[in-house]
Coordinates of C-alpha atoms and ligand atoms in Angstrom, one line a residue:
X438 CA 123.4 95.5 89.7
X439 CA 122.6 96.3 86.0
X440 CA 119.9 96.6 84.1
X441 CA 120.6 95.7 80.8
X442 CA 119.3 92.3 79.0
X443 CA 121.3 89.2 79.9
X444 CA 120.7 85.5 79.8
X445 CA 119.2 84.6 83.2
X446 CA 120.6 83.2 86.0
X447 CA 118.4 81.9 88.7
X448 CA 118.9 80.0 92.0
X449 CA 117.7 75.9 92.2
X450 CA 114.7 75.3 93.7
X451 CA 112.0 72.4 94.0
X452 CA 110.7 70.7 90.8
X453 CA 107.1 69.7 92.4
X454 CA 103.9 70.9 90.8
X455 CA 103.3 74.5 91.6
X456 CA 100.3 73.1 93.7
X457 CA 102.1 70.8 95.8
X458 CA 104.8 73.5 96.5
X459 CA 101.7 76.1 97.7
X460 CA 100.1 73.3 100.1
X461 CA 104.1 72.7 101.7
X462 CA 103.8 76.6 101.9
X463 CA 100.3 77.1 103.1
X464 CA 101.1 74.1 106.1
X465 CA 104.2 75.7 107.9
X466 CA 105.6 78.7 105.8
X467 CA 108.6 79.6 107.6
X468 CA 109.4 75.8 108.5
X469 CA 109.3 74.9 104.2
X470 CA 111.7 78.1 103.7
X471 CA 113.8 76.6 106.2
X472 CA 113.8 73.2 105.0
X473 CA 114.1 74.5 101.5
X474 CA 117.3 76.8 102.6
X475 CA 118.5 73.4 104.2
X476 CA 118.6 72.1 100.8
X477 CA 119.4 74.9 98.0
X478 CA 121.5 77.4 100.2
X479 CA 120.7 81.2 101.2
X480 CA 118.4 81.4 97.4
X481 CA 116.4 79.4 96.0
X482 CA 113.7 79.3 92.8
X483 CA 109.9 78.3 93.8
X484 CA 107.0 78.1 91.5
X485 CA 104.3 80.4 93.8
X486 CA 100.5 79.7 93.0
X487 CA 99.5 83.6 93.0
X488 CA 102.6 85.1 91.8
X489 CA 104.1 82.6 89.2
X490 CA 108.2 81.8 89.6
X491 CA 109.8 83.2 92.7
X492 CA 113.4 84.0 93.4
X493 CA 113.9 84.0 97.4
X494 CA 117.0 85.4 99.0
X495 CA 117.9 84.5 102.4
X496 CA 121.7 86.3 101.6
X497 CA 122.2 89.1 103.5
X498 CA 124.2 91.1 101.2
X499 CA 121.5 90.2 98.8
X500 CA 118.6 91.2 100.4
X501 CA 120.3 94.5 100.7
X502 CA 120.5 94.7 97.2
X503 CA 117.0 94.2 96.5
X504 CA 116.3 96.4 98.8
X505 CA 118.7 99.7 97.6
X506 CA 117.1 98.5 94.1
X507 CA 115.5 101.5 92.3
X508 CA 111.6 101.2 92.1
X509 CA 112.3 101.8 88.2
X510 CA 113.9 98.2 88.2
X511 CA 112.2 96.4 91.1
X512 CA 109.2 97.6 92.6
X513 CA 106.2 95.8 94.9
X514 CA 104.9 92.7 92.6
X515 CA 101.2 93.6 90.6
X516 CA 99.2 92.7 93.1
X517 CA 95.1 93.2 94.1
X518 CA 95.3 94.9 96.6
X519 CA 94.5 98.7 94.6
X520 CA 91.1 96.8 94.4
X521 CA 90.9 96.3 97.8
X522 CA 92.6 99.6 99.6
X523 CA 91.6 101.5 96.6
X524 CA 93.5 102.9 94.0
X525 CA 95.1 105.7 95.8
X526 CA 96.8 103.3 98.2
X527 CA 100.4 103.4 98.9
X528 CA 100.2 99.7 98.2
X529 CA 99.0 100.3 95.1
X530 CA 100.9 103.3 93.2
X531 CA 104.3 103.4 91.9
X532 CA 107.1 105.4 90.8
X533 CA 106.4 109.7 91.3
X534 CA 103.0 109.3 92.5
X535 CA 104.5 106.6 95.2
X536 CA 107.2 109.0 96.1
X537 CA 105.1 111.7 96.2
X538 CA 102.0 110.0 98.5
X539 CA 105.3 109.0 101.0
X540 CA 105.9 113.1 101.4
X541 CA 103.2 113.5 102.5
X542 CA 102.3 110.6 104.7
X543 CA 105.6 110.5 106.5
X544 CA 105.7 114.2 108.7
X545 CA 102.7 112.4 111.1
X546 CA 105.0 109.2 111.8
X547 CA 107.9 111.3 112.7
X548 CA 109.8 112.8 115.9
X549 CA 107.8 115.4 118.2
X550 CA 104.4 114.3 116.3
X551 CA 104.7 110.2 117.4
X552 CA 105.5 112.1 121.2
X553 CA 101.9 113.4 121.4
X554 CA 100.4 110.0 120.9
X555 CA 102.2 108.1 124.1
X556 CA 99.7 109.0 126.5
X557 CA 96.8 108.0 124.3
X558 CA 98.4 105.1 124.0
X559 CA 98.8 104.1 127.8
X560 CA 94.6 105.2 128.1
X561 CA 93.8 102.8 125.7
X562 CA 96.1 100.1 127.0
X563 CA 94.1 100.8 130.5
X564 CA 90.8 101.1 129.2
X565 CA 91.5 97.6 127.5
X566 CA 93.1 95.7 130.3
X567 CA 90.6 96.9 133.1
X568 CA 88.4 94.2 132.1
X569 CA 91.3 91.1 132.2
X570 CA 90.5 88.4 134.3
X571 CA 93.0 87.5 137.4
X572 CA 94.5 84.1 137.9
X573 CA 93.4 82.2 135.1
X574 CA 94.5 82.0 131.0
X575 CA 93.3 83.8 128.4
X576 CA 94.5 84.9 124.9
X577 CA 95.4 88.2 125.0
X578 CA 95.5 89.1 121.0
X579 CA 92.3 89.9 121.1
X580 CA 92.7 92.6 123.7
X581 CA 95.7 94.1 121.7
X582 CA 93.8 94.0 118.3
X583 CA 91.4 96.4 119.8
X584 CA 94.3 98.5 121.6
X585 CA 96.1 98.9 117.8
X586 CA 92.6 99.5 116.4
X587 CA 91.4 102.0 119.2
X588 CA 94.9 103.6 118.8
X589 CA 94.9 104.1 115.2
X590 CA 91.5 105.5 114.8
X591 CA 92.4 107.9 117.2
X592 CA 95.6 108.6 116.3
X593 CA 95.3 108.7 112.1
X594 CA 91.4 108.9 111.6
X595 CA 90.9 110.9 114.4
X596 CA 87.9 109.6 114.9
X597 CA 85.9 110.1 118.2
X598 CA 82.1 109.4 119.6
X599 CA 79.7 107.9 117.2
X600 CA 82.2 108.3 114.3
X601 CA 84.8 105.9 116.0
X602 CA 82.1 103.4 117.2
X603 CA 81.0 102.8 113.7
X604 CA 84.2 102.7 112.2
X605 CA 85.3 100.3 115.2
X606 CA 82.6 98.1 114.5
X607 CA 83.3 98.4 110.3
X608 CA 87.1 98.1 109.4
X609 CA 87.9 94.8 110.9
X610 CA 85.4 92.9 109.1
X611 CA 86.1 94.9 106.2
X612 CA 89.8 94.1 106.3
X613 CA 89.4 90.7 107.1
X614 CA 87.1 90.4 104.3
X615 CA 89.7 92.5 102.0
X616 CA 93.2 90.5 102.7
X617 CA 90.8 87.6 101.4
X618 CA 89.6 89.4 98.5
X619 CA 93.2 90.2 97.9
X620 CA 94.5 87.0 97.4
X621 CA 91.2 85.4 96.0
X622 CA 90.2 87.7 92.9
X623 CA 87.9 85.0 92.5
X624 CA 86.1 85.1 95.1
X625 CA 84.9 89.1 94.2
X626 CA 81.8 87.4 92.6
X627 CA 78.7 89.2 93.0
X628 CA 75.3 87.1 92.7
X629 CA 72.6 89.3 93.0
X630 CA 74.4 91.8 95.4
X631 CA 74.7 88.9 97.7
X632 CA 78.4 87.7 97.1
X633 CA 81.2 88.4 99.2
X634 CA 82.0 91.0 96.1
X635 CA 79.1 92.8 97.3
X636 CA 79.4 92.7 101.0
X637 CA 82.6 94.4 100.6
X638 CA 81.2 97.0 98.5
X639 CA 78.7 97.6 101.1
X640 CA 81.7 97.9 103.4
X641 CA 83.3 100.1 101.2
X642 CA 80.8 102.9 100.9
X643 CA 79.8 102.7 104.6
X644 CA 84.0 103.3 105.3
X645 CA 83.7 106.2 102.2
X646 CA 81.1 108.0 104.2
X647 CA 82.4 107.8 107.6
X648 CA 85.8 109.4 106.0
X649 CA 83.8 112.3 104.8
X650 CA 82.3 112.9 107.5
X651 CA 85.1 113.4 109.6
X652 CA 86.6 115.1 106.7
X653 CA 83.5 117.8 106.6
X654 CA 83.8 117.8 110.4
X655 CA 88.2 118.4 110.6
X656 CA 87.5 120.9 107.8
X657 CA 85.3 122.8 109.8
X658 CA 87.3 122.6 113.3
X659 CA 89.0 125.9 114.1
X660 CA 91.3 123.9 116.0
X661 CA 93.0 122.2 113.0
X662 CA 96.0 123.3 112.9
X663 CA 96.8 122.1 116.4
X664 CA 95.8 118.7 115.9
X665 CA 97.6 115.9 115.7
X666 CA 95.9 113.0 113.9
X667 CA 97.0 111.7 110.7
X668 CA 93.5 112.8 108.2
X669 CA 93.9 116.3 110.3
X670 CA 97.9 116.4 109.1
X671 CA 97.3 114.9 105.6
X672 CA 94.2 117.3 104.9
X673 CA 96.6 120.6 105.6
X674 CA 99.6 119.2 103.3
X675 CA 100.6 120.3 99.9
X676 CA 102.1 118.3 97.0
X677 CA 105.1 120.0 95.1
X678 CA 103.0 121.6 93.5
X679 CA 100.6 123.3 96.0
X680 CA 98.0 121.1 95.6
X681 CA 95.7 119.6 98.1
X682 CA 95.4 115.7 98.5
X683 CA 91.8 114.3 97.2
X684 CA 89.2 113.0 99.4
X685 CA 89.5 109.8 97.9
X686 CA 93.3 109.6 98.3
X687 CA 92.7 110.5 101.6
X688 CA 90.2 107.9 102.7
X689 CA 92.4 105.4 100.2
X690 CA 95.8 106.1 102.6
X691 CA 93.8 105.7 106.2
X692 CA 92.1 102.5 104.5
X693 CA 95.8 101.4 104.0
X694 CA 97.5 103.0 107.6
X695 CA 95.0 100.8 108.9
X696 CA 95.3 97.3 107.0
X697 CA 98.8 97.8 107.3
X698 CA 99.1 98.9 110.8
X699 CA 97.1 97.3 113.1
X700 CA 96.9 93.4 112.7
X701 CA 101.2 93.8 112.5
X702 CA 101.3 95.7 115.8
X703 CA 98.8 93.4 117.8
X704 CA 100.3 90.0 117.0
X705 CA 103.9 91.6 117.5
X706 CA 102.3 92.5 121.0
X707 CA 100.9 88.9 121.4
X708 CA 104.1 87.0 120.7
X709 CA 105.7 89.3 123.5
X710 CA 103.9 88.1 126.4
X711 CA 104.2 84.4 124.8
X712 CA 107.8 84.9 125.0
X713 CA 107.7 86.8 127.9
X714 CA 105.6 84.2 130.1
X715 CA 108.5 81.3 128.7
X716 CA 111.1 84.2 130.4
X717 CA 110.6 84.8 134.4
X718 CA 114.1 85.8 134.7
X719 CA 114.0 88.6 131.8
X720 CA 110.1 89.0 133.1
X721 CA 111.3 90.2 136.4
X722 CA 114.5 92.1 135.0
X723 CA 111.9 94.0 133.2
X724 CA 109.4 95.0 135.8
X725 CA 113.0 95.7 138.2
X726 CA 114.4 98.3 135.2
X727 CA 110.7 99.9 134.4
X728 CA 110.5 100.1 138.3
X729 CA 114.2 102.0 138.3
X730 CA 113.3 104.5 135.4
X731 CA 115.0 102.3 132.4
X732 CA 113.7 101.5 129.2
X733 CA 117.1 99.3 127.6
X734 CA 116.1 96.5 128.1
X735 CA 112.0 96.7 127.1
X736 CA 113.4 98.0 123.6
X737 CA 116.0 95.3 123.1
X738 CA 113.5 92.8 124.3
X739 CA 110.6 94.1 121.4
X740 CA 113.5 94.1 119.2
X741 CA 114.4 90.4 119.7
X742 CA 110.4 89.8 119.5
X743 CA 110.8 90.5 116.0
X744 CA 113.7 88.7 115.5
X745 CA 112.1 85.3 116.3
X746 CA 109.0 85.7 115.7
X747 CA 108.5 88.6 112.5
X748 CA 104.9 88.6 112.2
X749 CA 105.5 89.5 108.0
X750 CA 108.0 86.7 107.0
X751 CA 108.8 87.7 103.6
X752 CA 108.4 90.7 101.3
X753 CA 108.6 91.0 97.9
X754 CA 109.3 93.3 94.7
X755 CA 109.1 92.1 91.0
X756 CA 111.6 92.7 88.1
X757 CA 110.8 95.7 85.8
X758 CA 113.3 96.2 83.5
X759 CA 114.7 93.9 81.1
X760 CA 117.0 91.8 83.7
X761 CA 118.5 92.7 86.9
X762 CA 121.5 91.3 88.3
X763 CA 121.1 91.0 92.0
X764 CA 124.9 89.1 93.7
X765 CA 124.8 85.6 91.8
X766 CA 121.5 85.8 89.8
X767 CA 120.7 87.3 86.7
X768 CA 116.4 87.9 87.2
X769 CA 114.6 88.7 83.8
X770 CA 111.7 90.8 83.9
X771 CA 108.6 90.0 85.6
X772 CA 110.4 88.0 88.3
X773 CA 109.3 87.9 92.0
X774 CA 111.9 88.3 94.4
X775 CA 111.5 88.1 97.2
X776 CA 113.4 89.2 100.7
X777 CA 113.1 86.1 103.2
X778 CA 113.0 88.1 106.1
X779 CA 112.2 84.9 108.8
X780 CA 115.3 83.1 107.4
X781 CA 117.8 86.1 107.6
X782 CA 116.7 86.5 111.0
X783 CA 117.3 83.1 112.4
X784 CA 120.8 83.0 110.1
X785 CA 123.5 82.2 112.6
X786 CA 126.6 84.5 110.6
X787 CA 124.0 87.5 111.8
X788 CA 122.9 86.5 114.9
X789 CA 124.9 84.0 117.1
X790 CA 123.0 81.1 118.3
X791 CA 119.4 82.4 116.6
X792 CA 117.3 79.7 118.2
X793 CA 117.8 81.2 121.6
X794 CA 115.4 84.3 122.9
X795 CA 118.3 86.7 124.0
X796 CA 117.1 90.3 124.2
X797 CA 120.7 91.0 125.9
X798 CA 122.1 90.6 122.3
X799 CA 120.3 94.1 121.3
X800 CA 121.1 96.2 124.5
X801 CA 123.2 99.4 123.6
X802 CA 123.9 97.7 120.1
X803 CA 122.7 99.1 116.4
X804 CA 119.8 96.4 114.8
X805 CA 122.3 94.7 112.4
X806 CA 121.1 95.3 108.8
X807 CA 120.4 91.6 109.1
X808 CA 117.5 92.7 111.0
X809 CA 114.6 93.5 108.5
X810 CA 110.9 93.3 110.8
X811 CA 109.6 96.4 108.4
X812 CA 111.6 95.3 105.3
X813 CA 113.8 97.8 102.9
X814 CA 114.4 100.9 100.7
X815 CA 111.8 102.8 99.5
X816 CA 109.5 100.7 100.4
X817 CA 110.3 100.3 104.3
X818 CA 107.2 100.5 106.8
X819 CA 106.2 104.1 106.9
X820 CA 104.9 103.0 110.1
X821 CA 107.6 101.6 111.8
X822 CA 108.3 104.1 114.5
X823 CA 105.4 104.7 115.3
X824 CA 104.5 100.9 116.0
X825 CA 107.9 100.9 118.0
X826 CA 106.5 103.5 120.5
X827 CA 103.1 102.1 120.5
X828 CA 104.7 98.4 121.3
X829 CA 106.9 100.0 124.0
X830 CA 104.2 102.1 125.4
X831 CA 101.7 99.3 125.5
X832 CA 104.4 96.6 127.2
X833 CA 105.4 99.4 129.2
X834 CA 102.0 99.4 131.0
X835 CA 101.6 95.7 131.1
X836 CA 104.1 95.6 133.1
X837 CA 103.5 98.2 135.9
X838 CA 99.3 97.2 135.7
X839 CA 100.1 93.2 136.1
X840 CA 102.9 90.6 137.0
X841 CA 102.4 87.7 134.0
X842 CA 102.3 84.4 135.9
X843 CA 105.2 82.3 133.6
X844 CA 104.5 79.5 132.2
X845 CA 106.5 76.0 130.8
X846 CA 104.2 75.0 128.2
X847 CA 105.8 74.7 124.6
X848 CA 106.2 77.6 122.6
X849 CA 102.8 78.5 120.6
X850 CA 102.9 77.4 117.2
X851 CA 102.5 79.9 114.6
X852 CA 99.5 80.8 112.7
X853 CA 99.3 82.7 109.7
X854 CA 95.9 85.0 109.6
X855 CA 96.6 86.8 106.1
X856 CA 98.2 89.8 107.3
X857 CA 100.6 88.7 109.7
X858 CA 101.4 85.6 111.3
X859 CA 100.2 84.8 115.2
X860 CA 101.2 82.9 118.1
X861 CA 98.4 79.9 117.4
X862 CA 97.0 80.3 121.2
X863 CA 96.5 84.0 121.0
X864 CA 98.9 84.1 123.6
X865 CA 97.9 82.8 126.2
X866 CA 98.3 84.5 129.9
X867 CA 97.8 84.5 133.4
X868 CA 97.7 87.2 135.0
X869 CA 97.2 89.4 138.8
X870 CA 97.4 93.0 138.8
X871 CA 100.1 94.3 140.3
X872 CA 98.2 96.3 143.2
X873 CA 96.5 93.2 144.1
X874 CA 100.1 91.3 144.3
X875 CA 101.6 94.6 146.4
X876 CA 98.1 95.0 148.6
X877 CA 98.6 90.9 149.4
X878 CA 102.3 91.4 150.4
X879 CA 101.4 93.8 152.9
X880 CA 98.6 92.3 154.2
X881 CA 101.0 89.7 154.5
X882 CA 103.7 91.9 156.7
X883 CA 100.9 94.0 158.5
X884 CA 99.1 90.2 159.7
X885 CA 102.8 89.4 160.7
X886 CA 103.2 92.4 162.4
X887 CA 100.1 91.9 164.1
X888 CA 100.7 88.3 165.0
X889 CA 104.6 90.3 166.6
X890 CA 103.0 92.6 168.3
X891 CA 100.7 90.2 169.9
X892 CA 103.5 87.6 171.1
X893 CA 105.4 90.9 172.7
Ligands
LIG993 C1 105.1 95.7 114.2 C2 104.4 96.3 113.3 C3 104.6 96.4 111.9 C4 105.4 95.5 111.1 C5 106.1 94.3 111.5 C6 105.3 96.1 109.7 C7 105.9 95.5 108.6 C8 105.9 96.0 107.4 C9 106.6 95.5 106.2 C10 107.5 94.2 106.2 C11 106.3 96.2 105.1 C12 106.8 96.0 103.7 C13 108.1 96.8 103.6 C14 108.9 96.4 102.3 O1 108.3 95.8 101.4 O2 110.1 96.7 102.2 C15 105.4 97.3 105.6 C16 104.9 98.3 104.8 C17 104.1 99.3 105.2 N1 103.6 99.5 106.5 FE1 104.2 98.4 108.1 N2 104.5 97.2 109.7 C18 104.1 97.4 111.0 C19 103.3 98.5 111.5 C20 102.8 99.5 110.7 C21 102.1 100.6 111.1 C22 101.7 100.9 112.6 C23 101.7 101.4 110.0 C24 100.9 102.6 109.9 C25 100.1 103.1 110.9 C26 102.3 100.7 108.9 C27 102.1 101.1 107.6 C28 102.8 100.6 106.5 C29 102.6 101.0 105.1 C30 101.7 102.2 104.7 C31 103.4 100.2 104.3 C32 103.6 100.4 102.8 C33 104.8 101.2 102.5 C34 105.0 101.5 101.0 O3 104.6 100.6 100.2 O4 105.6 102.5 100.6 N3 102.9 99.6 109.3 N4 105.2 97.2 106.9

């Protein structure tokens, strides 16, 4: 790759209105890429509503190039979202301060630290799931949306009581409200403190003050040095320079851990048990190898979760220096590029026979480099190894709490919610517990037993 000015070179792509391209995207995002992959090969040019002319890579070797990219010549595209996360947000910052803001927040997603969180995680998984109904469907996304919230305000606000209630009750409206706000400047009108400009501001300050809070109260915990939630980790750290992070770049980064964290996780969660249910064979290997002290197979089997169904599709980083030369193309500055990670994932040279749901093809191999769920480079997921324990922990205690009655209804479509894209039913289960199969099987033997001991 170069950085020097050249005459541009970019990929074919539709011709239609910018408009009618966003309504193909907005109805079935992942099916247009395909279609328009069909049609232009693994890059193609698309004129994007919110972001102007797009460059999209579905090359492996490509993507891989965007992503090893130096933020000085590609970094994330100029979006809203500093006006929604604040302006401290890892979203939102670039360059040193980017660099620096990932020092710090990385220690706390890391090795012995993610450790301490597994049991939480299994509380919160129970505490959820005691109240699932037996023997008849229900969506289970909303049950792990408030596992992934629970989790993360424990685990990075370290919030508890009254401050985790309100802040339980806050964020997801506020986020919901945000990743509008984000895409929609527009709609950050204001009439007479009324608009949806103003609700979120409301939001905003209510969020600003809980942070303190439970800044004022970590400050003053003797205790803090033994704790392990993210705000306690991030208020101890240092920059390079010995300062302190602010209170505002604090409450900024848990705003972001949050937006970023949670919705991901829970419809990741969700699509497993909608491919699970489609699986008895790989349902029951599951339960056999949990039952026998293995975890192989569970990781493999979140690892193809992600395969098929990556709940981001696409990530993106726009051109800042004068051109860039990425394999064919020659991108002049300002162009989105983005790293189609649905379509590298379903591409047949990196994964044999995509279409098919085949967590075999992960057991005791490496995730290809074809395999991009948390995206690239500097900007990867900070998050994703933590999300990895938290999905295996979580499915993990599905599996030992209930058997997942399977199903063969037709694949739940998807459905795009802003953050992340869902299975369109919630994914949908039905479910016994497990103590309630095991009490009925012996029952079962002890009423035969009694009905043996009666004939002898
Ligand atoms: C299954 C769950 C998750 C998925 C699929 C996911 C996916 C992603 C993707 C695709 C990106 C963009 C990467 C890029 O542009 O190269 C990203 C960024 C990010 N994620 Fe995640 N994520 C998940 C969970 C989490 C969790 C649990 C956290 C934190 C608690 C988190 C925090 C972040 C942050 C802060 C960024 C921005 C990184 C930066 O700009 O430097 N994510 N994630």
């Amino acid at each position: 790759m170069t950085a020097t000015t050249l005459k541009a070179v970019l990929p074919d792509g539709p011709s239609s209105p910018r408009l009618v391209q966003a309504v193909r995207f907005a109805a079935g995002r992942r099916r247009t890429m395909r279609r328009l992959r069909a049609r232009y090969g693994s890059a193609f040019t698309v004129d994007s509503l919110n972001l102007g002319r797009m460059v999209m890579l579905a090359d492996p070797a490509e993507v891989r190039e965007l992503f090893q990219t130096g933020p000085e010549l590609a970094d994330t595209p100029d979006a809203n979202l500093g006006s929604v996360l604040g302006p401290g947000s890892l979203f939102a910052i670039r360059d040193e301060e980017h660099r620096q803001q990932r020092r710090l927040l990385t220690p706390p997603f890391h090795g012995r630290r993610l450790r301490a969180y597994e049991s939480m995680i299994e509380e919160e998984t129970r505490r959820e799931t005691a109240s699932w109904p037996e023997g008849r469907p229900f969506p289970v996304m909303p049950s792990t949306m408030r596992i992934t919230l629970n989790v993360i305000l424990r685990a990075v606000f370290g919030a508890e009581g009254a401050d985790r209630d309100d802040l339980r009750e806050l964020l997801p409206a506020m986020v919901k409200l945000g990743s509008v706000l984000a895409v929609v400047p527009a709609a950050r009108v204001e009439l007479g403190g009324h608009g949806p400009g103003a609700r979120f501001r409301r939001y905003r300050q209510r969020y600003d003050a809980a942070v303190d809070r439970l800044v004022d109260r970590a400050a003053a915990d003797p205790g803090l040095a033994d704790r392990d939630d993210v705000l306690a980790m991030l208020l101890q750290s240092r920059y390079d320079d010995g300062s302190a992070m602010s209170r505002s770049q604090i409450a900024d980064q848990l705003l972001t851990l949050l937006a970023a964290g949670h919705e991901t996780t829970a419809t990741t969660l969700a699509w497993a048990v909608e491919r699970l249910r489609r699986h008895p064979g790989l349902l029951h290997r599951l339960v056999a190898e949990d039952d026998a002290g293995g975890s192989a197979l569970r990781e493999a089997t979140l690892i193809e979760v992600q395969r098929v169904r990556p709940v981001v599709e696409m990530t993106s980083r726009q051109v800042r220096a004068d051109s860039l030369r990425i394999g064919r193309w020659t991108l002049p500055r300002g162009t989105v590029v983005t790293a189609c990670i649905a379509l590298l994932h379903d591409d047949e040279t990196l994964f044999p026979h995509p279409e098919v749901f085949d967590p075999d093809r992960f057991v005791g191999a490496r995730t290809d480099a074809g395999w991009i769920p948390f995206g690239g480079g500097v900007r990867r997921c900070i998050g994703a190894a933590f999300a990895t324990l938290e999905m295996n922990v979580v499915l993990r205690t599905l599996l030992r709490d209930f058997t997942f009655v399977p199903t063969a209804e037709r694949p739940e479509r998807s459905h795009n919610r802003g953050i992340a894209v869902a299975p369109g039913k919630g994914g949908l289960a039905v479910v016994h517990r497990r103590w309630t199969v095991l009490s009925n099987i012996n029952e079962h033997r002890y009423s035969d037993i009694d009905a043996n001991d009666q004939a002898a």
